[in-house]
mmCIF file of C-alpha atoms in Angstrom:
data_model
loop_
_atom_site.group_PDB
_atom_site.id
_atom_site.type_symbol
_atom_site.label_atom_id
_atom_site.label_comp_id
_atom_site.label_asym_id
_atom_site.label_seq_id
_atom_site.Cartn_x
_atom_site.Cartn_y
_atom_site.Cartn_z
ATOM 1 C CA UNK O 53 10.980 136.541 68.668
ATOM 2 C CA UNK O 54 14.673 137.710 68.960
ATOM 3 C CA UNK O 55 14.481 137.161 72.425
ATOM 4 C CA UNK O 56 13.439 133.541 72.144
ATOM 5 C CA UNK O 57 16.470 133.030 69.530
ATOM 6 C CA UNK O 58 18.706 134.883 72.389
ATOM 7 C CA UNK O 59 17.766 132.761 75.034
ATOM 8 C CA UNK O 60 18.382 129.239 72.741
ATOM 9 C CA UNK O 61 22.178 130.418 71.597
ATOM 10 C CA UNK O 62 23.156 130.635 75.536
ATOM 11 C CA UNK O 63 23.034 126.947 76.678
ATOM 12 C CA UNK O 64 25.069 126.087 73.041
ATOM 13 C CA UNK O 65 28.024 128.013 74.509
ATOM 14 C CA UNK O 66 27.558 127.083 77.695
ATOM 15 C CA UNK O 67 27.839 123.431 75.965
ATOM 16 C CA UNK O 68 30.898 124.504 73.744
ATOM 17 C CA UNK O 69 32.900 125.940 76.773
ATOM 18 C CA UNK O 70 32.585 122.813 79.059
ATOM 19 C CA UNK O 71 33.974 120.740 75.988
ATOM 20 C CA UNK O 72 36.927 122.973 75.976
ATOM 21 C CA UNK O 73 37.992 122.497 79.428
ATOM 22 C CA UNK O 74 37.203 119.072 79.463
ATOM 23 C CA UNK O 75 39.324 118.977 76.431
ATOM 24 C CA UNK O 76 42.023 120.917 78.664
ATOM 25 C CA UNK O 77 41.660 118.386 81.270
ATOM 26 C CA UNK O 78 42.144 115.513 78.906
ATOM 27 C CA UNK O 79 44.947 116.655 77.593
ATOM 28 C CA UNK O 80 46.830 117.876 81.160
ATOM 29 C CA UNK O 81 46.507 114.450 82.409
ATOM 30 C CA UNK O 82 47.648 112.496 79.142
ATOM 31 C CA UNK O 83 50.654 114.676 78.766
ATOM 32 C CA UNK O 84 53.016 113.474 81.089
ATOM 33 C CA UNK O 85 51.962 109.894 79.935
ATOM 34 C CA UNK O 86 53.061 110.949 76.333
ATOM 35 C CA UNK O 87 56.063 113.312 77.769
ATOM 36 C CA UNK O 88 57.801 111.229 80.001
ATOM 37 C CA UNK O 89 58.736 108.161 77.540
ATOM 38 C CA UNK O 90 60.185 110.942 75.622
ATOM 39 C CA UNK O 91 62.585 112.234 78.477
ATOM 40 C CA UNK O 92 63.569 108.663 79.676
ATOM 41 C CA UNK O 93 64.371 108.350 75.960
ATOM 42 C CA UNK O 94 66.613 111.593 75.751
ATOM 43 C CA UNK O 95 68.487 110.583 79.364
ATOM 44 C CA UNK O 96 68.991 107.213 77.536
ATOM 45 C CA UNK O 97 70.173 108.649 74.876
ATOM 46 C CA UNK O 98 72.675 110.879 76.686
ATOM 47 C CA UNK O 99 73.856 108.191 78.809
ATOM 48 C CA UNK O 100 74.774 106.291 75.891
ATOM 49 C CA UNK O 101 76.828 108.737 74.193
ATOM 50 C CA UNK O 102 78.846 110.007 77.658
ATOM 51 C CA UNK O 103 79.995 106.423 77.940
ATOM 52 C CA UNK O 104 80.751 106.630 74.660
ATOM 53 C CA UNK O 105 82.358 109.461 74.969
ATOM 54 C CA UNK O 106 84.284 108.268 78.143
ATOM 55 C CA UNK O 107 85.545 104.835 76.319
ATOM 56 C CA UNK O 108 86.855 106.512 73.271
ATOM 57 C CA UNK O 109 88.813 109.258 76.016
ATOM 58 C CA UNK O 110 90.402 105.858 77.916
ATOM 59 C CA UNK O 111 91.437 104.266 74.882
ATOM 60 C CA UNK O 112 93.236 107.947 73.643
ATOM 61 C CA UNK O 113 94.912 108.074 76.973
ATOM 62 C CA UNK O 114 96.035 104.012 76.953
ATOM 63 C CA UNK O 115 97.667 105.175 73.356
ATOM 64 C CA UNK O 116 99.110 108.256 74.711
ATOM 65 C CA UNK O 117 100.670 106.544 77.764
ATOM 66 C CA UNK O 118 101.808 103.564 75.223
ATOM 67 C CA UNK O 119 103.263 106.199 73.115
ATOM 68 C CA UNK O 120 105.304 108.237 76.241
ATOM 69 C CA UNK O 121 106.619 104.692 77.096
ATOM 70 C CA UNK O 122 108.296 104.214 73.823
ATOM 71 C CA UNK O 123 109.184 107.316 73.310
ATOM 72 C CA UNK O 124 110.926 107.113 76.894
ATOM 73 C CA UNK O 125 112.638 103.620 75.898
ATOM 74 C CA UNK O 126 113.893 104.718 72.360
ATOM 75 C CA UNK O 127 115.304 108.049 74.702
ATOM 76 C CA UNK O 128 117.301 105.663 76.630
ATOM 77 C CA UNK O 129 119.129 104.182 73.668
ATOM 78 C CA UNK O 130 121.846 105.993 72.054
ATOM 79 C CA UNK O 131 121.544 107.472 68.127
ATOM 80 C CA UNK O 132 124.927 107.815 67.638
ATOM 81 C CA UNK O 133 125.727 105.076 65.077
ATOM 82 C CA UNK O 134 129.206 104.775 66.272
ATOM 83 C CA UNK O 135 128.340 103.183 69.560
ATOM 84 C CA UNK O 136 128.944 99.853 69.386
ATOM 85 C CA UNK O 137 126.302 96.968 69.635
ATOM 86 C CA UNK O 138 124.836 96.239 73.373
ATOM 87 C CA UNK O 139 123.440 93.049 74.502
ATOM 88 C CA UNK O 140 119.221 93.031 75.063
ATOM 89 C CA UNK O 141 119.655 90.822 78.130
ATOM 90 C CA UNK O 142 121.840 91.043 81.677
ATOM 91 C CA UNK O 143 124.273 93.712 81.969
ATOM 92 C CA UNK O 144 126.695 94.793 79.115
ATOM 93 C CA UNK O 145 129.852 97.821 79.570
ATOM 94 C CA UNK O 146 130.545 99.446 76.325
ATOM 95 C CA UNK O 147 133.930 100.796 75.763
ATOM 96 C CA UNK O 148 133.122 103.915 74.002
ATOM 97 C CA UNK O 149 137.118 105.444 74.182
ATOM 98 C CA UNK O 150 137.796 107.797 71.101
ATOM 99 C CA UNK O 151 133.965 108.516 71.074
ATOM 100 C CA UNK O 152 132.691 112.062 72.029
ATOM 101 C CA UNK O 153 129.616 112.885 73.983
ATOM 102 C CA UNK O 154 126.633 113.366 72.555
ATOM 103 C CA UNK O 155 124.732 117.076 72.053
ATOM 104 C CA UNK O 156 127.426 118.174 73.727
ATOM 105 C CA UNK O 157 127.211 121.259 76.873
ATOM 106 C CA UNK O 158 129.604 122.233 80.189
ATOM 107 C CA UNK O 159 129.308 123.864 83.125
ATOM 108 C CA UNK O 160 132.096 125.484 85.083
ATOM 109 C CA UNK O 161 132.398 123.970 88.319
ATOM 110 C CA UNK O 162 135.362 124.603 91.416
ATOM 111 C CA UNK O 163 137.489 121.804 92.815
ATOM 112 C CA UNK O 164 134.949 122.810 96.133
ATOM 113 C CA UNK O 165 132.223 121.752 94.049
ATOM 114 C CA UNK O 166 133.603 118.113 93.016
ATOM 115 C CA UNK O 167 136.030 117.532 96.459
ATOM 116 C CA UNK O 168 133.220 115.191 97.889
ATOM 117 C CA UNK O 169 130.595 113.746 95.490
ATOM 118 C CA UNK O 170 131.664 110.443 95.864
ATOM 119 C CA UNK O 171 135.085 109.186 94.007
ATOM 120 C CA UNK O 172 137.514 110.930 95.607
ATOM 121 C CA UNK O 173 140.504 108.337 96.384
ATOM 122 C CA UNK O 174 142.166 108.091 99.607
ATOM 123 C CA UNK O 175 144.515 105.137 100.503
ATOM 124 C CA UNK O 176 148.266 104.379 101.324
ATOM 125 C CA UNK O 177 149.418 105.986 98.002
ATOM 126 C CA UNK O 178 146.865 109.000 97.612
ATOM 127 C CA UNK O 179 146.523 111.081 100.782
ATOM 128 C CA UNK O 180 143.084 113.148 100.848
ATOM 129 C CA UNK O 181 144.226 117.089 99.039
ATOM 130 C CA UNK O 182 145.327 120.013 101.222
ATOM 131 C CA UNK O 183 142.054 122.148 99.880
ATOM 132 C CA UNK O 184 140.150 118.869 101.157
ATOM 133 C CA UNK O 185 137.073 120.958 103.653
ATOM 134 C CA UNK O 186 135.217 119.084 106.290
ATOM 135 C CA UNK O 187 132.453 121.681 107.043
ATOM 136 C CA UNK O 188 129.711 119.967 105.496
ATOM 137 C CA UNK O 189 130.365 117.018 107.760
ATOM 138 C CA UNK O 190 127.188 116.581 110.217
ATOM 139 C CA UNK O 191 126.131 114.243 112.801
ATOM 140 C CA UNK O 192 125.210 110.838 111.381
ATOM 141 C CA UNK O 193 122.359 110.382 114.528
ATOM 142 C CA UNK O 194 121.059 113.566 114.214
ATOM 143 C CA UNK O 195 120.816 113.854 110.548
ATOM 144 C CA UNK O 196 117.359 112.092 110.548
ATOM 145 C CA UNK O 197 114.894 111.886 113.360
ATOM 146 C CA UNK O 198 111.963 109.139 114.067
ATOM 147 C CA UNK O 199 111.613 106.238 112.634
ATOM 148 C CA UNK O 200 114.319 107.547 109.664
ATOM 149 C CA UNK O 201 116.919 108.281 112.423
ATOM 150 C CA UNK O 202 120.041 106.244 112.044
ATOM 151 C CA UNK O 203 121.609 104.182 114.932
ATOM 152 C CA UNK O 204 124.795 105.016 115.808
ATOM 153 C CA UNK O 205 127.026 104.272 118.545
ATOM 154 C CA UNK O 206 127.258 107.822 119.634
ATOM 155 C CA UNK O 207 126.106 111.463 118.204
ATOM 156 C CA UNK O 208 130.299 112.264 117.566
ATOM 157 C CA UNK O 209 129.861 109.778 114.755
ATOM 158 C CA UNK O 210 129.612 112.100 111.686
ATOM 159 C CA UNK O 211 129.730 111.908 107.436
ATOM 160 C CA UNK O 212 129.017 114.128 104.703
ATOM 161 C CA UNK O 213 124.910 113.751 103.936
ATOM 162 C CA UNK O 214 125.237 112.541 100.407
ATOM 163 C CA UNK O 215 126.907 109.061 101.923
ATOM 164 C CA UNK O 216 124.518 109.158 104.737
ATOM 165 C CA UNK O 217 121.400 109.429 102.379
ATOM 166 C CA UNK O 218 122.703 106.725 100.838
ATOM 167 C CA UNK O 219 122.849 104.356 103.898
ATOM 168 C CA UNK O 220 119.401 105.694 104.828
ATOM 169 C CA UNK O 221 118.223 104.035 101.932
ATOM 170 C CA UNK O 222 120.119 100.901 102.224
ATOM 171 C CA UNK O 223 118.733 100.522 105.444
ATOM 172 C CA UNK O 224 115.176 100.853 103.999
ATOM 173 C CA UNK O 225 115.987 98.093 101.826
ATOM 174 C CA UNK O 226 117.075 95.972 104.340
ATOM 175 C CA UNK O 227 114.313 96.279 106.425
ATOM 176 C CA UNK O 228 111.664 96.079 103.514
ATOM 177 C CA UNK O 229 113.770 92.241 103.856
ATOM 178 C CA UNK O 230 113.125 91.974 107.380
ATOM 179 C CA UNK O 231 116.425 93.012 108.649
ATOM 180 C CA UNK O 232 116.917 95.642 111.432
ATOM 181 C CA UNK O 233 119.579 96.370 113.997
ATOM 182 C CA UNK O 234 122.335 97.718 111.944
ATOM 183 C CA UNK O 235 124.626 100.266 113.839
ATOM 184 C CA UNK O 236 127.221 102.563 112.617
ATOM 185 C CA UNK O 237 130.156 102.073 114.603
ATOM 186 C CA UNK O 238 132.637 104.843 113.160
ATOM 187 C CA UNK O 239 132.701 107.382 110.579
ATOM 188 C CA UNK O 240 134.546 110.411 109.854
ATOM 189 C CA UNK O 241 137.676 111.156 111.272
ATOM 190 C CA UNK O 242 139.631 114.081 111.729
ATOM 191 C CA UNK O 243 143.522 114.560 110.481
ATOM 192 C CA UNK O 244 144.020 115.364 113.904
ATOM 193 C CA UNK O 245 142.123 112.218 115.242
ATOM 194 C CA UNK O 246 143.745 109.909 112.476
ATOM 195 C CA UNK O 247 146.941 111.669 113.823
ATOM 196 C CA UNK O 248 146.346 110.323 117.539
ATOM 197 C CA UNK O 249 145.562 106.787 116.411
ATOM 198 C CA UNK O 250 149.038 106.667 114.523
ATOM 199 C CA UNK O 251 150.908 108.002 117.016
ATOM 200 C CA UNK O 252 149.414 105.475 119.973
ATOM 201 C CA UNK O 253 150.059 102.347 117.632
ATOM 202 C CA UNK O 254 153.848 104.308 116.968
ATOM 203 C CA UNK O 255 154.084 104.230 121.090
ATOM 204 C CA UNK O 256 152.162 100.699 121.455
ATOM 205 C CA UNK O 257 155.305 99.156 118.810
ATOM 206 C CA UNK O 258 158.334 101.022 120.055
ATOM 207 C CA UNK O 259 159.167 98.409 122.350
ATOM 208 C CA UNK O 260 159.917 95.987 119.314
ATOM 209 C CA UNK O 261 160.762 98.748 116.647
ATOM 210 C CA UNK O 262 162.461 101.748 115.308
ATOM 211 C CA UNK O 263 163.312 104.311 112.764
ATOM 212 C CA UNK O 264 161.660 103.225 109.379
ATOM 213 C CA UNK O 265 160.563 99.843 110.310
ATOM 214 C CA UNK O 266 158.588 101.701 113.157
ATOM 215 C CA UNK O 267 156.978 103.516 110.854
ATOM 216 C CA UNK O 268 156.145 100.518 108.519
ATOM 217 C CA UNK O 269 154.746 98.323 111.432
ATOM 218 C CA UNK O 270 152.796 100.872 112.734
ATOM 219 C CA UNK O 271 151.130 101.569 108.641
ATOM 220 C CA UNK O 272 150.137 98.036 108.856
ATOM 221 C CA UNK O 273 147.954 98.313 111.759
ATOM 222 C CA UNK O 274 146.915 102.037 111.324
ATOM 223 C CA UNK O 275 146.754 104.179 108.104
ATOM 224 C CA UNK O 276 149.248 107.650 108.169
ATOM 225 C CA UNK O 277 146.871 110.645 108.699
ATOM 226 C CA UNK O 278 145.307 111.658 105.682
ATOM 227 C CA UNK O 279 145.656 108.558 103.934
ATOM 228 C CA UNK O 280 142.942 106.555 106.001
ATOM 229 C CA UNK O 281 139.455 105.951 104.329
ATOM 230 C CA UNK O 282 138.074 107.201 107.543
ATOM 231 C CA UNK O 283 139.502 110.816 106.600
ATOM 232 C CA UNK O 284 137.292 110.934 103.482
ATOM 233 C CA UNK O 285 133.826 111.478 105.424
ATOM 234 C CA UNK O 286 132.373 109.203 102.975
ATOM 235 C CA UNK O 287 133.352 105.853 104.900
ATOM 236 C CA UNK O 288 131.915 103.981 107.684
ATOM 237 C CA UNK O 289 132.212 100.996 109.645
ATOM 238 C CA UNK O 290 128.849 98.721 110.255
ATOM 239 C CA UNK O 291 127.679 96.497 112.971
ATOM 240 C CA UNK O 292 124.521 95.161 114.302
ATOM 241 C CA UNK O 293 123.535 95.965 117.572
ATOM 242 C CA UNK O 294 119.871 95.211 119.506
ATOM 243 C CA UNK O 295 119.427 96.542 122.902
ATOM 244 C CA UNK O 296 119.428 93.778 125.591
ATOM 245 C CA UNK O 297 120.535 91.255 123.038
ATOM 246 C CA UNK O 298 124.258 90.254 124.065
ATOM 247 C CA UNK O 299 124.172 87.069 122.006
ATOM 248 C CA UNK O 300 123.090 88.820 118.725
ATOM 249 C CA UNK O 301 125.827 91.688 119.599
ATOM 250 C CA UNK O 302 128.498 89.615 119.786
ATOM 251 C CA UNK O 303 128.459 87.606 116.958
ATOM 252 C CA UNK O 304 130.456 88.227 114.091
ATOM 253 C CA UNK O 305 128.614 91.359 111.563
ATOM 254 C CA UNK O 306 129.664 89.433 108.324
ATOM 255 C CA UNK O 307 127.818 85.801 109.358
ATOM 256 C CA UNK O 308 124.871 87.659 110.522
ATOM 257 C CA UNK O 309 121.996 88.410 108.006
ATOM 258 C CA UNK O 310 122.120 91.693 108.271
ATOM 259 C CA UNK O 311 125.795 91.995 107.161
ATOM 260 C CA UNK O 312 125.217 89.386 104.128
ATOM 261 C CA UNK O 313 122.558 91.462 103.169
ATOM 262 C CA UNK O 314 124.285 94.373 103.458
ATOM 263 C CA UNK O 315 127.347 92.937 101.762
ATOM 264 C CA UNK O 316 125.064 92.172 98.739
ATOM 265 C CA UNK O 317 123.313 94.431 97.772
ATOM 266 C CA UNK O 318 125.049 97.846 99.120
ATOM 267 C CA UNK O 319 126.096 98.651 95.485
ATOM 268 C CA UNK O 320 122.411 99.274 94.070
ATOM 269 C CA UNK O 321 122.100 102.288 96.404
ATOM 270 C CA UNK O 322 125.650 103.765 95.522
ATOM 271 C CA UNK O 323 127.422 102.127 98.458
ATOM 272 C CA UNK O 324 130.681 99.862 98.341
ATOM 273 C CA UNK O 325 132.415 97.503 100.816
ATOM 274 C CA UNK O 326 135.836 98.787 100.552
ATOM 275 C CA UNK O 327 138.396 96.046 101.307
ATOM 276 C CA UNK O 328 137.637 92.964 100.387
ATOM 277 C CA UNK O 329 139.757 89.470 100.812
ATOM 278 C CA UNK O 330 139.496 86.426 99.699
ATOM 279 C CA UNK O 331 136.215 85.208 100.715
ATOM 280 C CA UNK O 332 135.827 87.629 102.793
ATOM 281 C CA UNK O 333 132.758 89.086 103.784
ATOM 282 C CA UNK O 334 131.261 87.299 101.318
ATOM 283 C CA UNK O 335 132.625 83.737 100.137
ATOM 284 C CA UNK O 336 132.885 84.835 96.506
ATOM 285 C CA UNK O 337 134.755 87.864 97.473
ATOM 286 C CA UNK O 338 138.467 88.015 95.778
ATOM 287 C CA UNK O 339 141.356 89.258 97.610
ATOM 288 C CA UNK O 340 142.009 93.063 96.476
ATOM 289 C CA UNK O 341 144.566 93.997 99.839
ATOM 290 C CA UNK O 342 147.662 94.181 96.988
ATOM 291 C CA UNK O 343 145.127 97.309 95.454
ATOM 292 C CA UNK O 344 143.861 98.711 98.551
ATOM 293 C CA UNK O 345 146.409 98.178 100.794
ATOM 294 C CA UNK O 346 144.546 97.034 103.714
ATOM 295 C CA UNK O 347 144.775 93.625 104.657
ATOM 296 C CA UNK O 348 142.900 93.668 107.882
ATOM 297 C CA UNK O 349 139.262 92.383 108.346
ATOM 298 C CA UNK O 350 137.206 95.708 108.549
ATOM 299 C CA UNK O 351 133.563 96.086 108.092
ATOM 300 C CA UNK O 352 133.986 99.308 105.937
ATOM 301 C CA UNK O 353 131.838 100.986 103.288
ATOM 302 C CA UNK O 354 132.308 103.622 101.408
ATOM 303 C CA UNK O 355 129.645 105.902 99.107
ATOM 304 C CA UNK O 356 130.704 106.422 95.959
ATOM 305 C CA UNK O 357 127.091 106.791 93.843
ATOM 306 C CA UNK O 358 124.975 104.526 92.480
ATOM 307 C CA UNK O 359 126.236 104.438 88.929
ATOM 308 C CA UNK O 360 129.786 104.027 89.964
ATOM 309 C CA UNK O 361 129.056 101.472 92.372
ATOM 310 C CA UNK O 362 127.032 99.938 89.707
ATOM 311 C CA UNK O 363 130.221 99.292 87.404
ATOM 312 C CA UNK O 364 132.343 98.589 89.950
ATOM 313 C CA UNK O 365 130.200 95.675 91.332
ATOM 314 C CA UNK O 366 129.547 94.597 87.785
ATOM 315 C CA UNK O 367 133.250 94.597 87.016
ATOM 316 C CA UNK O 368 134.340 93.412 90.604
ATOM 317 C CA UNK O 369 136.454 96.708 90.874
ATOM 318 C CA UNK O 370 137.834 97.854 93.939
ATOM 319 C CA UNK O 371 137.935 102.031 93.770
ATOM 320 C CA UNK O 372 141.699 102.288 93.147
ATOM 321 C CA UNK O 373 140.850 99.235 89.767
ATOM 322 C CA UNK O 374 138.055 101.475 88.399
ATOM 323 C CA UNK O 375 139.512 104.377 88.537
ATOM 324 C CA UNK O 376 142.279 102.894 86.982
ATOM 325 C CA UNK O 377 140.235 101.890 84.683
ATOM 326 C CA UNK O 378 138.809 104.789 83.725
ATOM 327 C CA UNK O 379 142.393 106.447 83.064
ATOM 328 C CA UNK O 380 142.633 103.883 80.257
ATOM 329 C CA UNK O 381 139.149 103.646 78.964
ATOM 330 C CA UNK O 382 137.424 107.212 79.563
ATOM 331 C CA UNK O 383 134.045 107.025 78.077
ATOM 332 C CA UNK O 384 132.217 104.239 78.763
ATOM 333 C CA UNK O 385 128.520 102.921 79.261
ATOM 334 C CA UNK O 386 126.712 100.522 81.312
ATOM 335 C CA UNK O 387 123.489 98.503 79.737
ATOM 336 C CA UNK O 388 120.952 96.457 81.705
ATOM 337 C CA UNK O 389 118.149 94.466 79.679
ATOM 338 C CA UNK O 390 119.074 96.271 76.653
ATOM 339 C CA UNK O 391 118.612 99.811 78.607
ATOM 340 C CA UNK O 392 120.930 102.518 78.915
ATOM 341 C CA UNK O 393 121.636 103.147 82.447
ATOM 342 C CA UNK O 394 124.381 104.982 83.251
ATOM 343 C CA UNK O 395 127.371 106.987 80.919
ATOM 344 C CA UNK O 396 130.378 107.411 82.582
ATOM 345 C CA UNK O 397 132.730 110.106 81.685
ATOM 346 C CA UNK O 398 136.246 111.287 82.868
ATOM 347 C CA UNK O 399 138.281 114.114 81.912
ATOM 348 C CA UNK O 400 142.081 114.923 83.191
ATOM 349 C CA UNK O 401 142.052 118.138 84.562
ATOM 350 C CA UNK O 402 145.285 117.955 86.913
ATOM 351 C CA UNK O 403 145.538 120.348 89.890
ATOM 352 C CA UNK O 404 143.303 123.047 88.281
ATOM 353 C CA UNK O 405 141.109 125.211 90.685
ATOM 354 C CA UNK O 406 138.234 125.172 88.657
ATOM 355 C CA UNK O 407 137.436 123.560 85.118
ATOM 356 C CA UNK O 408 134.489 123.187 82.207
ATOM 357 C CA UNK O 409 133.009 119.837 83.267
ATOM 358 C CA UNK O 410 132.091 118.443 79.783
ATOM 359 C CA UNK O 411 127.894 117.551 80.017
ATOM 360 C CA UNK O 412 125.404 115.871 77.473
ATOM 361 C CA UNK O 413 121.920 117.114 77.553
ATOM 362 C CA UNK O 414 120.753 113.560 76.676
ATOM 363 C CA UNK O 415 121.066 112.469 80.235
ATOM 364 C CA UNK O 416 118.394 113.101 83.118
ATOM 365 C CA UNK O 417 120.850 113.694 85.539
ATOM 366 C CA UNK O 418 124.715 113.847 86.299
ATOM 367 C CA UNK O 419 127.170 113.550 89.041
ATOM 368 C CA UNK O 420 130.516 114.982 88.817
ATOM 369 C CA UNK O 421 133.662 114.090 91.450
ATOM 370 C CA UNK O 422 137.477 114.624 91.968
ATOM 371 C CA UNK O 423 138.912 111.282 91.393
ATOM 372 C CA UNK O 424 142.299 112.616 93.762
ATOM 373 C CA UNK O 425 144.025 111.656 90.600
ATOM 374 C CA UNK O 426 143.677 114.271 88.259
ATOM 375 C CA UNK O 427 140.519 113.580 86.583
ATOM 376 C CA UNK O 428 137.207 114.457 87.215
ATOM 377 C CA UNK O 429 134.566 111.443 87.092
ATOM 378 C CA UNK O 430 131.216 112.377 85.564
ATOM 379 C CA UNK O 431 128.154 109.981 85.799
ATOM 380 C CA UNK O 432 125.062 110.480 83.402
ATOM 381 C CA UNK O 433 121.849 108.731 84.627
ATOM 382 C CA UNK O 434 119.438 107.400 81.910
#
C-alpha cells in the first residue's frame, strides 16, 4: 500500500513544477510589456519637468537682465538734487558751476602724468611748457602692423600713442563707410625742426621785410618754435593717397569723400579739426581764425579725447574757446537723449609740480589733462 501511494505522488509534484515554470515564463514574457510603458511615462515626466525648469530659468534670466539694465540706466542719471533739469531728447549741456563733485575722492598726479593727455593748448600765445617730454613719441607707420597699419608719408611721421589710437579708430569708422586711402602727411615736429622751418621763412622774406616786420610776416606763414600745433605731438595733417592713382591724389582733400567724412565725424573718436574758417573745411564751418591765430588752410587735426571733442563739437568751440568757457564754467555735464555721457571738471593749479586731482567715484572712467593755462581738465565718462 505504501509503495502504491508514493508512486501516485510523483506525477503531482512534476505537474506542479511544470506549472510554476510555465508561470515564470509567462511573467518573463509579459514583464517588458508592462514595464516599458512605465519607463516611457517616467521619461516623459522628466522631460516635461526639465523643459519647465529651463523655461523658468530663461524667464529669470530675462528679468535679471532687465533689472541690470534698469540699474545701469539709473546709475547714469545724477542723484544730486541740486543738478538742474536736463532734456530727454538730443544733446544738452548743463552748467554745474558751484556744485561740487559727488562721491569725491582724489589722486596725486605729477605734471608729467598730465602733460600729454589731450588738452595741452599750444598756439601763438601759449608756447608748450619747458618741461614738455617728447620721449613717448613713436612712429605712426610702425605703431600698428598688418591690416591695422596706418599709411604715412614716411616712417619719420611721429605722434603720441593716444593720438595714433584715436586716428586708428577714426580710420576704422571711415572704412566701415567704404572710405580708405588716408595718409598722415605730417605729425610731430621737434623744437629744432620748427625753428628750422621758421628760419627758412625768415630767409625767404628777408628781401621784403626787416626787424619786427620781418618776424611778424614770418609768423603769418610759420609758427614760432614751441607755438606750433605740430609741436604738441597730438596734432597731425591728413590727405588722401592711393598708389597709381594720380587723379585721386591730386584732388583737394576737403573736397574728397574721405575729407568730408573725416571732417564731419572725427569728433566721435576724440579728434577735432583744429583750424576751421568760414565755409572751410565744411560749408557750415564758422571763422575761428581770430581765436586760433591761424588763417592758412591746413588739414590739421588734433587729439583731445572723446568727452572734450563731443562738447567742442556740440558748442562749436575751438580749443581756445573751450578752455576759456571752462575757466568761467569749471563744472559741466553733457547729456545725450537724457543719458549722462560726460562730466567735466576743471581745477586751477598754476605751475604746481604735482597736485591732488579731484575725482568722483560715480564715473566708470576718467582722463585728466593739463590745459597749459594753469588748469587741469578732468573728463568723467559714464
